[in-house]
mmCIF file of C-alpha atoms in Angstrom:
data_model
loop_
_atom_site.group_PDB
_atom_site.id
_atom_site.type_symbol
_atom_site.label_atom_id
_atom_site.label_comp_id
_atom_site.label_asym_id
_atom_site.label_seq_id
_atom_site.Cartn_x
_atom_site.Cartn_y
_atom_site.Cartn_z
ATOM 1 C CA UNK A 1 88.803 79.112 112.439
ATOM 2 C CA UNK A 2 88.525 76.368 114.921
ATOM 3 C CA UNK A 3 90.033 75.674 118.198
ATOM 4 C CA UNK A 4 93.367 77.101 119.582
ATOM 5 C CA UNK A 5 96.474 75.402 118.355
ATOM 6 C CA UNK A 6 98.365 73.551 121.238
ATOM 7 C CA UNK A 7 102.040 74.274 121.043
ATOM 8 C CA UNK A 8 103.150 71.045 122.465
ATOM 9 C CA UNK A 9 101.058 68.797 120.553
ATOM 10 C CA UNK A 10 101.754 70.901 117.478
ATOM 11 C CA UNK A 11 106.147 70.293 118.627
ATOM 12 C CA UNK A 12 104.971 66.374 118.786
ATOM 13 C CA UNK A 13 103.440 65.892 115.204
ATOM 14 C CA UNK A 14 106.774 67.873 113.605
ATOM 15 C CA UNK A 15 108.899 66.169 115.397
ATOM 16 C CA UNK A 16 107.165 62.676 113.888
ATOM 17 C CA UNK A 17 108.350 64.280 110.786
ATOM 18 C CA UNK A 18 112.025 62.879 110.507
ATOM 19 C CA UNK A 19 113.253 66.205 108.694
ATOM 20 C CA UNK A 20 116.916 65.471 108.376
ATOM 21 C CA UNK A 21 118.218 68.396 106.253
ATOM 22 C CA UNK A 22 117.586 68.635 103.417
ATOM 23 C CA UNK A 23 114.569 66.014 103.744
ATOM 24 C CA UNK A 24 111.402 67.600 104.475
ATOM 25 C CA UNK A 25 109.333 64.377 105.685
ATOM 26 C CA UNK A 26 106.061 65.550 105.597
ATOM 27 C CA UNK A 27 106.720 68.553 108.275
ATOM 28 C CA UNK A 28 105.678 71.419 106.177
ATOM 29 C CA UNK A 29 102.293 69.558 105.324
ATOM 30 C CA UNK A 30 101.604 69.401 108.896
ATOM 31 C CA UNK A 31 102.555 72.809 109.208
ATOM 32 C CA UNK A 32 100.653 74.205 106.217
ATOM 33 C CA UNK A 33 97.454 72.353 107.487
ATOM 34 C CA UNK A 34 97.871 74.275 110.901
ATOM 35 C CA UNK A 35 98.898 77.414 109.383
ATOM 36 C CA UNK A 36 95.776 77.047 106.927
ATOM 37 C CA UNK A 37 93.499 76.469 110.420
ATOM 38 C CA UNK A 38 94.457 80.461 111.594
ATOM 39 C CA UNK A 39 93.860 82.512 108.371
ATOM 40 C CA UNK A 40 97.403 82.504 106.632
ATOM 41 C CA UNK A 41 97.508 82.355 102.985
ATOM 42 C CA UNK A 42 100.693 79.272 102.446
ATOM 43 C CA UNK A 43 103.138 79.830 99.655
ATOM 44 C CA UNK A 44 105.390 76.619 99.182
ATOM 45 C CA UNK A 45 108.426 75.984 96.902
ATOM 46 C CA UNK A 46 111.300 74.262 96.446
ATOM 47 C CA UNK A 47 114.453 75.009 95.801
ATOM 48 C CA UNK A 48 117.943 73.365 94.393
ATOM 49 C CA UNK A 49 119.274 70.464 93.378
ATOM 50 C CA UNK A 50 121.048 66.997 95.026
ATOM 51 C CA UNK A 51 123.268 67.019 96.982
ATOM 52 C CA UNK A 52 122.663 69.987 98.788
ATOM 53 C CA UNK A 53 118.336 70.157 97.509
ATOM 54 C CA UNK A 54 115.673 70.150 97.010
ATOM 55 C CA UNK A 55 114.769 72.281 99.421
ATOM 56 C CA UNK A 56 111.190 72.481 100.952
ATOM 57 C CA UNK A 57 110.362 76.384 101.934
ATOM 58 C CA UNK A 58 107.274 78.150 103.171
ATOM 59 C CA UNK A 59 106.101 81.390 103.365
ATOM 60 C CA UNK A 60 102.884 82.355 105.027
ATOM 61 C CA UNK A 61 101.272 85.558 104.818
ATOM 62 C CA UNK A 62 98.065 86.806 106.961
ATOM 63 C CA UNK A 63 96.578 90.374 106.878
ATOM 64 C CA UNK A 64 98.300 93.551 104.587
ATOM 65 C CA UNK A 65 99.503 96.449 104.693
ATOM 66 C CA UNK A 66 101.958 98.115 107.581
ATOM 67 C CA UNK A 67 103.429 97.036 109.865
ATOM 68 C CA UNK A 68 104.781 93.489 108.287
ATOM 69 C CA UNK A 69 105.980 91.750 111.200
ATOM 70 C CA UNK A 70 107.615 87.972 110.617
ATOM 71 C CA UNK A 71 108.318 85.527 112.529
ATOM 72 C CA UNK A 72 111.310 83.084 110.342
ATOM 73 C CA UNK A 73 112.564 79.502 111.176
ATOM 74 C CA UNK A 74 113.678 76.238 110.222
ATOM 75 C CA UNK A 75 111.606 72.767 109.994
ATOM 76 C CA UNK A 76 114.614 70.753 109.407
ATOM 77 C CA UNK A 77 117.149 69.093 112.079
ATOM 78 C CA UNK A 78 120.266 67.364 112.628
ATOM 79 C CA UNK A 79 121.112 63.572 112.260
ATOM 80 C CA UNK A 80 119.574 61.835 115.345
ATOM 81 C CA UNK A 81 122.967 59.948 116.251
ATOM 82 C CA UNK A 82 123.131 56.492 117.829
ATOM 83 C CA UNK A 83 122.351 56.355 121.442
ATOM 84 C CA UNK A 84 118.768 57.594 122.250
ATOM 85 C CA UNK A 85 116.626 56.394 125.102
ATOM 86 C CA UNK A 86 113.815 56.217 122.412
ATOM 87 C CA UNK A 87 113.370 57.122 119.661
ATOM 88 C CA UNK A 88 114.727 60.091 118.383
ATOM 89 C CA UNK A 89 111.305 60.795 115.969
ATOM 90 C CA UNK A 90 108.671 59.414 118.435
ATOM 91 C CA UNK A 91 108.205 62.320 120.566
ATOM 92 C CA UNK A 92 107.501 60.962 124.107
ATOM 93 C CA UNK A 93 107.010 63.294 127.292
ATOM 94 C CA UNK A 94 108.584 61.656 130.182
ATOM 95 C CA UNK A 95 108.273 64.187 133.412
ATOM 96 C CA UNK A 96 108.143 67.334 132.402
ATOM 97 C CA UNK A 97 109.872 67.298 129.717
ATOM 98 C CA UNK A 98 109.044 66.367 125.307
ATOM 99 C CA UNK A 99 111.500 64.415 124.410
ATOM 100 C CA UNK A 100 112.348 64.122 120.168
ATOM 101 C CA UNK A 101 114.605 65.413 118.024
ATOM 102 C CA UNK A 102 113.858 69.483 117.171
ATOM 103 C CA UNK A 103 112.209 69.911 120.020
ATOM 104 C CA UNK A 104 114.206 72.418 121.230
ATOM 105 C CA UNK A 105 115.995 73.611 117.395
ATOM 106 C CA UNK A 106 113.628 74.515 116.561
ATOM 107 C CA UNK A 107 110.495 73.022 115.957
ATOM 108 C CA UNK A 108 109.552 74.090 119.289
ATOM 109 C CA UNK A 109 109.737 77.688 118.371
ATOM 110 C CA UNK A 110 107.405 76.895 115.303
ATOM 111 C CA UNK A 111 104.899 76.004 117.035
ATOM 112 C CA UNK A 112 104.797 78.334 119.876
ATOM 113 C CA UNK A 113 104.826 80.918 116.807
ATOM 114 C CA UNK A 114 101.417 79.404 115.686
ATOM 115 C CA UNK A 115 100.243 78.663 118.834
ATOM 116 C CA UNK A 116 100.648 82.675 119.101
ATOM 117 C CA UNK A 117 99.368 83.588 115.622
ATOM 118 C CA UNK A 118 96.003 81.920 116.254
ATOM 119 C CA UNK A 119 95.202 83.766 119.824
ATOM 120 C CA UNK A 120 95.782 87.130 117.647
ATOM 121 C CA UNK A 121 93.481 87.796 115.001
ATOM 122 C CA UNK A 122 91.547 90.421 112.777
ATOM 123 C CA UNK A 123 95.467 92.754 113.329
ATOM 124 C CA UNK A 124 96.206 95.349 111.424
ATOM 125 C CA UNK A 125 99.095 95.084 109.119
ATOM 126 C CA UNK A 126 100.908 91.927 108.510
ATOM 127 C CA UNK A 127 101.792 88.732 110.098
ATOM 128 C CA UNK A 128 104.157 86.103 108.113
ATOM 129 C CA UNK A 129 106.087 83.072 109.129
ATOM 130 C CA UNK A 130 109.360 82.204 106.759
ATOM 131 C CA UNK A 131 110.128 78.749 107.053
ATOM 132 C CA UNK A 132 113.031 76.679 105.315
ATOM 133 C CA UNK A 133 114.236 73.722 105.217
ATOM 134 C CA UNK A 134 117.623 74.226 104.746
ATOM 135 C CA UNK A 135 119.167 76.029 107.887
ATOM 136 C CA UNK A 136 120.900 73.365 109.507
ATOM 137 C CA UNK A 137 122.895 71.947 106.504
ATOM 138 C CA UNK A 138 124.986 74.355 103.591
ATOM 139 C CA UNK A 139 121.764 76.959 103.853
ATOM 140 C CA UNK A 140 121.780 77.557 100.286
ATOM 141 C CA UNK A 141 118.968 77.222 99.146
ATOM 142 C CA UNK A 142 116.505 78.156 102.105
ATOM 143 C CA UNK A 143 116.367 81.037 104.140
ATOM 144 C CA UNK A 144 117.835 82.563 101.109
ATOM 145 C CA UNK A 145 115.747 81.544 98.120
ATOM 146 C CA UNK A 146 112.695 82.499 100.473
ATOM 147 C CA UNK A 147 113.946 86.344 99.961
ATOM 148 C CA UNK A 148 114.751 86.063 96.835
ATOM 149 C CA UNK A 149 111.415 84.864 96.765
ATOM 150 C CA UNK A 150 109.533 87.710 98.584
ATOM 151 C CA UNK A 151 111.462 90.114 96.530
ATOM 152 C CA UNK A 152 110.585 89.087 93.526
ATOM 153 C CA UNK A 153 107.212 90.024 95.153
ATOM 154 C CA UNK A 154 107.343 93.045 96.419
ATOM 155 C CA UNK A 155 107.165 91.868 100.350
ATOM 156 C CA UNK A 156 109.502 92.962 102.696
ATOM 157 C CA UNK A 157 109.049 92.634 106.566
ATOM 158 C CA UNK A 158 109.404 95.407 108.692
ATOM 159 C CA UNK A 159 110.646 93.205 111.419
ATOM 160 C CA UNK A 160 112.168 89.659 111.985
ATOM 161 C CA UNK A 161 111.803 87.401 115.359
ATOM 162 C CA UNK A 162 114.056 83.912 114.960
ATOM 163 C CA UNK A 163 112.784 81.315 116.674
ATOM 164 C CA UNK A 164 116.465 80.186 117.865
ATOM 165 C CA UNK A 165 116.824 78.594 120.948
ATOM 166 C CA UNK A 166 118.625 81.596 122.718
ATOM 167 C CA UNK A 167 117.975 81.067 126.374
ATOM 168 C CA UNK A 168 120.948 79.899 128.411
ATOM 169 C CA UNK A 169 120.046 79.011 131.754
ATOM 170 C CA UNK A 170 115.995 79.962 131.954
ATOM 171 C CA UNK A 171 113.356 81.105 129.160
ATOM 172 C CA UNK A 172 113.910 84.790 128.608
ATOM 173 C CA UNK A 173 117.062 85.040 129.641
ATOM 174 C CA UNK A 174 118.934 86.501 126.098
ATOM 175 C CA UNK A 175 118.247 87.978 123.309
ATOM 176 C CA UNK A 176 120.602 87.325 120.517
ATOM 177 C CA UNK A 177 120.811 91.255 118.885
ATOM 178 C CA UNK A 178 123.420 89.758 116.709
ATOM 179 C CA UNK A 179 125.990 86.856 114.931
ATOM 180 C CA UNK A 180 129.101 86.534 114.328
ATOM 181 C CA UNK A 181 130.187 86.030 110.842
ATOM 182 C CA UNK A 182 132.138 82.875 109.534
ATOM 183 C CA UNK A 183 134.207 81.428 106.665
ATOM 184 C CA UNK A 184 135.746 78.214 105.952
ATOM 185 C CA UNK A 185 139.319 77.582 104.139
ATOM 186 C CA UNK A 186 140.800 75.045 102.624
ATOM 187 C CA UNK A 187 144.651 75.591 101.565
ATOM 188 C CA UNK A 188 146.761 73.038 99.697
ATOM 189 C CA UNK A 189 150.489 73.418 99.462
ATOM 190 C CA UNK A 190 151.662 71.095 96.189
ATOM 191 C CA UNK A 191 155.497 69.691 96.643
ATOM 192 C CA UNK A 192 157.112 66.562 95.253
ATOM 193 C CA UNK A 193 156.998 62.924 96.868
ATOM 194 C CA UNK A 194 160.268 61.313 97.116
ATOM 195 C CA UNK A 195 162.046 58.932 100.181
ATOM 196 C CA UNK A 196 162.799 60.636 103.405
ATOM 197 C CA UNK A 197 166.575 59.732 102.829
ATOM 198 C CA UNK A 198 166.943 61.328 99.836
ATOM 199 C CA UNK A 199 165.555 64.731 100.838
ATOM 200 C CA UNK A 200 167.282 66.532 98.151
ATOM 201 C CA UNK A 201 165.318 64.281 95.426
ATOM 202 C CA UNK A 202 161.608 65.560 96.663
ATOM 203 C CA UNK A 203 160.412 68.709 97.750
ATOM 204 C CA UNK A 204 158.340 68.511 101.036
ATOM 205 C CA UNK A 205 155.420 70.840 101.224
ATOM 206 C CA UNK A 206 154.445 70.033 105.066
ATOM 207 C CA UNK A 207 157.372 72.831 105.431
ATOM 208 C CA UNK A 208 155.432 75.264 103.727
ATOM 209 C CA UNK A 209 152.240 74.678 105.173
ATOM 210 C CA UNK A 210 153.479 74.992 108.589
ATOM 211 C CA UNK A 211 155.085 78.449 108.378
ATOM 212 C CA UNK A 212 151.661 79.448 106.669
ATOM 213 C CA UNK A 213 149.719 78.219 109.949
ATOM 214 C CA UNK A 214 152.333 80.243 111.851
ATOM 215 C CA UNK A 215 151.593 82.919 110.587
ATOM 216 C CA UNK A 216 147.651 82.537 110.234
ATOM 217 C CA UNK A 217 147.454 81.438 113.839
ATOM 218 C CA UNK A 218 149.717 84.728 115.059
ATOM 219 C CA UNK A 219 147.525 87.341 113.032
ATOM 220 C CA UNK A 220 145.582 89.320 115.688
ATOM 221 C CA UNK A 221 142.259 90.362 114.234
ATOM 222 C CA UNK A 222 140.886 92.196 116.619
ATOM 223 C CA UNK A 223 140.081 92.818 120.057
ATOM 224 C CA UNK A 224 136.447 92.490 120.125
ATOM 225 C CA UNK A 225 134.205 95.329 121.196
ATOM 226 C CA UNK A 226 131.453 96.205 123.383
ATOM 227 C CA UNK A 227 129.247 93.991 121.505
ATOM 228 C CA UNK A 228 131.264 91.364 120.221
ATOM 229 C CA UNK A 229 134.286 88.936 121.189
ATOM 230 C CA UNK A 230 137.114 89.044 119.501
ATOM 231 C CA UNK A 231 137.519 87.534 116.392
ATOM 232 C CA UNK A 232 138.997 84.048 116.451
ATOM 233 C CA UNK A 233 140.609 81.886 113.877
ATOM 234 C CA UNK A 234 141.392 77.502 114.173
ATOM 235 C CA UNK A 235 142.875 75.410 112.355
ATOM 236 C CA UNK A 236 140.351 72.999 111.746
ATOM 237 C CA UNK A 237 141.809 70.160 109.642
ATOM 238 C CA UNK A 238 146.112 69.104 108.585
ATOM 239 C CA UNK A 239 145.651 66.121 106.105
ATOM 240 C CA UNK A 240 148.871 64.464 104.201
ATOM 241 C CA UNK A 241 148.315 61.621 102.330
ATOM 242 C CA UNK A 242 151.738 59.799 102.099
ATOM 243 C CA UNK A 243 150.763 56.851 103.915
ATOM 244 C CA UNK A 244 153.721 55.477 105.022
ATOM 245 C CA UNK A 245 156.574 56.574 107.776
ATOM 246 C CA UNK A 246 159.411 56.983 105.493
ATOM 247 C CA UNK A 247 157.640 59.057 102.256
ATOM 248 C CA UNK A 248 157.638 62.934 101.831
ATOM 249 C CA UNK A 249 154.385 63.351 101.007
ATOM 250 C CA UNK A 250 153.556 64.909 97.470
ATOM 251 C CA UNK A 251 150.954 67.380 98.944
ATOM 252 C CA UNK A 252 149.928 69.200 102.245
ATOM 253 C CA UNK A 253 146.749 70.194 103.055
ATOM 254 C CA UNK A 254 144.417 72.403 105.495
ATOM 255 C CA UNK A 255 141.475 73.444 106.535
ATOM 256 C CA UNK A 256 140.575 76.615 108.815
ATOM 257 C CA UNK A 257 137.610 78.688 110.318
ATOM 258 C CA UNK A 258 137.339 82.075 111.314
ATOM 259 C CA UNK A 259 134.387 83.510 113.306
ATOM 260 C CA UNK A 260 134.831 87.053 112.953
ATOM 261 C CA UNK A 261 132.649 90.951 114.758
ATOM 262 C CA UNK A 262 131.602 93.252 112.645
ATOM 263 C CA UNK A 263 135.043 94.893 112.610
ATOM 264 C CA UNK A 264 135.861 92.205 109.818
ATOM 265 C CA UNK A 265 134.226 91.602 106.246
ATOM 266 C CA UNK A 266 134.874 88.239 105.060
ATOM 267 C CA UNK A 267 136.065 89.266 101.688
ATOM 268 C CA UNK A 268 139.003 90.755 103.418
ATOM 269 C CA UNK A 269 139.579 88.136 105.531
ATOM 270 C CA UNK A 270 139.743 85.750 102.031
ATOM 271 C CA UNK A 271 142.092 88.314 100.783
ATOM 272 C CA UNK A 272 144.707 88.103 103.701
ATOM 273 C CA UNK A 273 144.627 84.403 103.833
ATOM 274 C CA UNK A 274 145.300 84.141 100.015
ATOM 275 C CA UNK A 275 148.344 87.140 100.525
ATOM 276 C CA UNK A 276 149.662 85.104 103.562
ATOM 277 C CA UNK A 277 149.711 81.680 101.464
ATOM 278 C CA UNK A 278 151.205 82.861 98.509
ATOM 279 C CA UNK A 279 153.938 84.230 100.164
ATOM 280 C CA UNK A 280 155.179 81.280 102.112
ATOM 281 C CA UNK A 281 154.061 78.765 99.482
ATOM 282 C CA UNK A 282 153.720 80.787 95.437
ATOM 283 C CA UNK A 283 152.175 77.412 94.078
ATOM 284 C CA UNK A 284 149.577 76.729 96.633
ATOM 285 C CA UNK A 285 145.964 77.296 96.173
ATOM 286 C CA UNK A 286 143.090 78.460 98.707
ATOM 287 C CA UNK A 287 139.386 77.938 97.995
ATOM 288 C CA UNK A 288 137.016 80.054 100.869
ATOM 289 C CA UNK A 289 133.429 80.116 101.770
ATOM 290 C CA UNK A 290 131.925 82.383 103.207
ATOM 291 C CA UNK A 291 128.886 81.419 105.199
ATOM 292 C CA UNK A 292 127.771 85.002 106.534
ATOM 293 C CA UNK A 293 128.628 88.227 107.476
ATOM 294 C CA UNK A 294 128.623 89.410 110.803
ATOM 295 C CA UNK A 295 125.446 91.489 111.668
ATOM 296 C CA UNK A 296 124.380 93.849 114.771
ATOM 297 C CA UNK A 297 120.696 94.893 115.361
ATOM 298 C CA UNK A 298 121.527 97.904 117.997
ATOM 299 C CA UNK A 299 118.942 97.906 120.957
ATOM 300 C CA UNK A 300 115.862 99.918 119.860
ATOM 301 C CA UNK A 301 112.398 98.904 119.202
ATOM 302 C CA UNK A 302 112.710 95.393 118.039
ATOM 303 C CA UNK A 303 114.531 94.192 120.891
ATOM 304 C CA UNK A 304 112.678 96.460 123.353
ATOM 305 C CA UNK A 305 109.104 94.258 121.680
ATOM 306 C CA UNK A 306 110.642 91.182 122.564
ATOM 307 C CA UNK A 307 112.446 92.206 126.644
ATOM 308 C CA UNK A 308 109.035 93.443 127.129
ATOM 309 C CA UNK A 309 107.097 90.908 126.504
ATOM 310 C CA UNK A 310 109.598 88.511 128.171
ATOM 311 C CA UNK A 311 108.960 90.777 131.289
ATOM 312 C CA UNK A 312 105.720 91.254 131.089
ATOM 313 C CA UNK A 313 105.418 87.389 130.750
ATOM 314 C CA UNK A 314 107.688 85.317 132.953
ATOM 315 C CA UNK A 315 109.324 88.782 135.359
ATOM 316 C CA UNK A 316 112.580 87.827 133.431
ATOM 317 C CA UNK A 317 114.974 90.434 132.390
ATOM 318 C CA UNK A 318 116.822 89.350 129.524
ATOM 319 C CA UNK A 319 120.355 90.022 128.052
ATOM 320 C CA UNK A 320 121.351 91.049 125.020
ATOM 321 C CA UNK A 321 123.829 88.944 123.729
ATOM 322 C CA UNK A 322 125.595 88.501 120.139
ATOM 323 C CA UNK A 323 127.639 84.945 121.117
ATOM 324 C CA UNK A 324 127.087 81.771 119.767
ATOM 325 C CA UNK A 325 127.367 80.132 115.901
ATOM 326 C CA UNK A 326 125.754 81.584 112.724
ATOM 327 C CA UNK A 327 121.979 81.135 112.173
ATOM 328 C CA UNK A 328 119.750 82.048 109.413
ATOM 329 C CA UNK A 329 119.411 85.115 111.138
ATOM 330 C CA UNK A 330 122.586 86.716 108.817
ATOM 331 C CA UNK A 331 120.697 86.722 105.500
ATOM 332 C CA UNK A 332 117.321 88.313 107.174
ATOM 333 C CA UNK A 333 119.046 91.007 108.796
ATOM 334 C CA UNK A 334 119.958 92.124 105.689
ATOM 335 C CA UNK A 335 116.395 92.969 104.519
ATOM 336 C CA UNK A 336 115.058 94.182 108.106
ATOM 337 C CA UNK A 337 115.736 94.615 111.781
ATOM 338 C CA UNK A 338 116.230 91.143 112.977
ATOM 339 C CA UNK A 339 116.681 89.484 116.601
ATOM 340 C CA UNK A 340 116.598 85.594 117.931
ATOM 341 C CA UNK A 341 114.639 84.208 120.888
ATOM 342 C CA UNK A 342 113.713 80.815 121.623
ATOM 343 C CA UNK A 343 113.468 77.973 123.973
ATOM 344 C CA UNK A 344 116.728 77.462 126.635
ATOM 345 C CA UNK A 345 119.791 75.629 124.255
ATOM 346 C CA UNK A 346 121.035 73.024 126.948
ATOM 347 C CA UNK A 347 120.305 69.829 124.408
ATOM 348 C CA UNK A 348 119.917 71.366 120.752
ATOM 349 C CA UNK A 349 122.012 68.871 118.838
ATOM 350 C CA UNK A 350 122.140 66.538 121.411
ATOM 351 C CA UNK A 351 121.138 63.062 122.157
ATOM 352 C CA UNK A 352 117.692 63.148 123.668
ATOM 353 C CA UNK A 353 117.209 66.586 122.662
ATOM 354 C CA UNK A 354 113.907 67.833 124.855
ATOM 355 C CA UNK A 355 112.246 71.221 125.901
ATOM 356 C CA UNK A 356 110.571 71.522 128.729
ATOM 357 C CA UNK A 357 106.443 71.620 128.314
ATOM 358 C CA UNK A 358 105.984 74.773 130.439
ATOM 359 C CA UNK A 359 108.650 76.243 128.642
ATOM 360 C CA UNK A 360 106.765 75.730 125.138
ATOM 361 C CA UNK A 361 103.622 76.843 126.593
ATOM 362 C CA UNK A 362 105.281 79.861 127.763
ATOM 363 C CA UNK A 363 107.471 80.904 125.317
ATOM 364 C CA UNK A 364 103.727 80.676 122.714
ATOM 365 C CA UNK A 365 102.463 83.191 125.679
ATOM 366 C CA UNK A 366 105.462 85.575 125.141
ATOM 367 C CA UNK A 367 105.319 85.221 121.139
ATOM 368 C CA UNK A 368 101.787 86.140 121.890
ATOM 369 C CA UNK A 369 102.660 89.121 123.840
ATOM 370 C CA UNK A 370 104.786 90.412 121.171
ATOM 371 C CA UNK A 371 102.446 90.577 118.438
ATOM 372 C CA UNK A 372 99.803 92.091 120.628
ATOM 373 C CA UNK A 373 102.786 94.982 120.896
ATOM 374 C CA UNK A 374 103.474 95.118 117.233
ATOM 375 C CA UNK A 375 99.658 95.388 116.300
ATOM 376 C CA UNK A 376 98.712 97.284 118.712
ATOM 377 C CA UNK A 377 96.797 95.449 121.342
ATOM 378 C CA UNK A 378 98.651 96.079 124.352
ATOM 379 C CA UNK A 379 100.443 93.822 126.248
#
């Protein structure tokens, strides 16, 4: 082993790494190397094909046996955007604050999880850290392959921590116990193109696709519940291609979203927009992905780990909270408890994106605290 791993120099030299999904950019070598430094054992592989791969993933195992506690993440980020003060890769920390793109999703997380990792050693059980590449783009071939990978292997955590940037107004503040789910659709109403004087000569499919976003945007799904908000659905996208004022267009199309509780499954949700289109429109056609289910982690032991240590840390008494998009949390929660807590969210996917130094210092010390609680070190 040598010296302790500093989180914020550790943020600085991935965020150097311009890892624009699904590029890579040297990040996992830099975090293999400090991985490596505090005993894991790194796994790396890649996975898919262009457009949407390869995809660079990492797994990184330390210790055996029970319990198998992991912490899982993401080394890739957004497009930069036009419009930084510097530069979006050259991490620079101006006041208190390290400025770069990923510094607060989530390569910030990352290294507070290593910064932790190295100040606990010689544990009993098992420490691993799941890292993809792929978690800000399609996420098909990240967080995904990497448990398709560990099953093929007989390794299963016991418990998942997602570096996510959670916090809302001040580190520790939520917990996310859980995600709404979410799928995409695309429906296209065919008709026949012909001049808007001679209506009776064309057959206008706007008319059709209307009355099916009627009644799409009047279905109540639910009413939420004591975890969740209601489910919501938007219209997203009405494209005709006719190109001129005075043309029925030939075809009608639209795109929608629905983020939907755990009252909802997305298969049925596919099923009822399919019902609801062939009805007002017999010849139209709906394609639907489904990007996750919508997952709960009830309050118990996991959660408990992680308020604790938040306490026991900063005072802080965090909420539990289930809002926000989808994360790569919805795939690992099907293999083992799983909760999300990370830096405050204020600029993720913003221009000059930055986390706060004492804040990445910190949140290593309450990473820290957690695994002392897991292996049995005390808090």
């Amino acid at each position: 082993m040598t010296g302790p791993i500093d989180p914020v120099a550790l943020t600085a030299d991935l965020i150097r790494c311009p890892s624009v999904t699904p590029a890579d950019a040297g990040a996992q070598d830099v975090l293999t190397q400090a991985l490596e430094r505090q005993g894991f054992t790194v796994h790396r592989f890649t996975s898919g094909e262009a457009p949407h791969g390869p995809v660079e993933n990492l797994v990184a195992i330390r210790g055996h046996g029970a319990p198998h506690f992991a912490f899982a993440g993401h080394s890739d980020v957004v497009p930069a955007g036009e419009g930084w003060t510097a530069g979006a890769f050259e991490p620079e920390i101006r006041g208190d604050l390290l400025y770069g793109r990923g510094a607060v999703d989530m390569k910030g997380a990352i290294a507070a999880f290593i910064a932790a990792a190295g100040r606990v050693q010689d544990h009993r059980g098992t420490l691993s850290l799941l890292i993809t590449g792929d978690e800000e783009g399609p996420a098909i071939h990240g967080t995904r392959a990497i448990i398709d990978w560990m099953d093929a292997r007989g390794i299963r955590p016991d418990m998942v921590l997602v570096g996510e940037p959670t916090s809302d107004v001040r580190l520790g503040d939520t917990i996310k116990i859980g995600r709404r789910g979410s799928i995409n659709a695309w429906i296209e109403v065919p008709g026949t193109q012909g001049h808007v004087a001679y209506p009776h000569l064309a057959d206008n499919p706007m008319t059709r696709l209307v009355r099916i976003l009627d009644r799409l945007q009047r279905w109540h799904l639910d009413d939420g519940n004591a975890w969740f908000q209601p489910s919501n659905l938007e219209v997203t996208d009405i494209e005709v291609a006719s190109g001129a004022t005075n043309i029925i267009p030939g075809t009608a199309r639209a795109r929608l979203n629905i983020r939907f509780n755990d009252e909802q499954q997305g298969a049925a949700l596919e099923a009822e927009i399919r019902r609801i289109a062939a009805e007002e429109a017999p010849r139209a056609t709906v394609e639907a992905m489904i990007s996750g289910e919508a997952f709960l982690t009830e309050p118990g032991v996991l959660s408990s780990l992680v308020s604790d240590a938040i306490r026991a840390v900063t005072g802080a008494e965090a909420a539990y909270s289930t809002t926000g998009g989808t994360s790569d949390a919805r795939f690992l929660s099907q293999i083992a408890p799983t909760v999300e807590f990370g830096l405050p969210n204020a600029t993720m996917h913003k221009l000059d994106e930055a986390a706060a130094v004492e804040d990445l210092r910190v949140l290593a010390d309450i990473y820290e605290a957690v695994l002392k609680s897991v292996f049995g070190k005390g808090l």
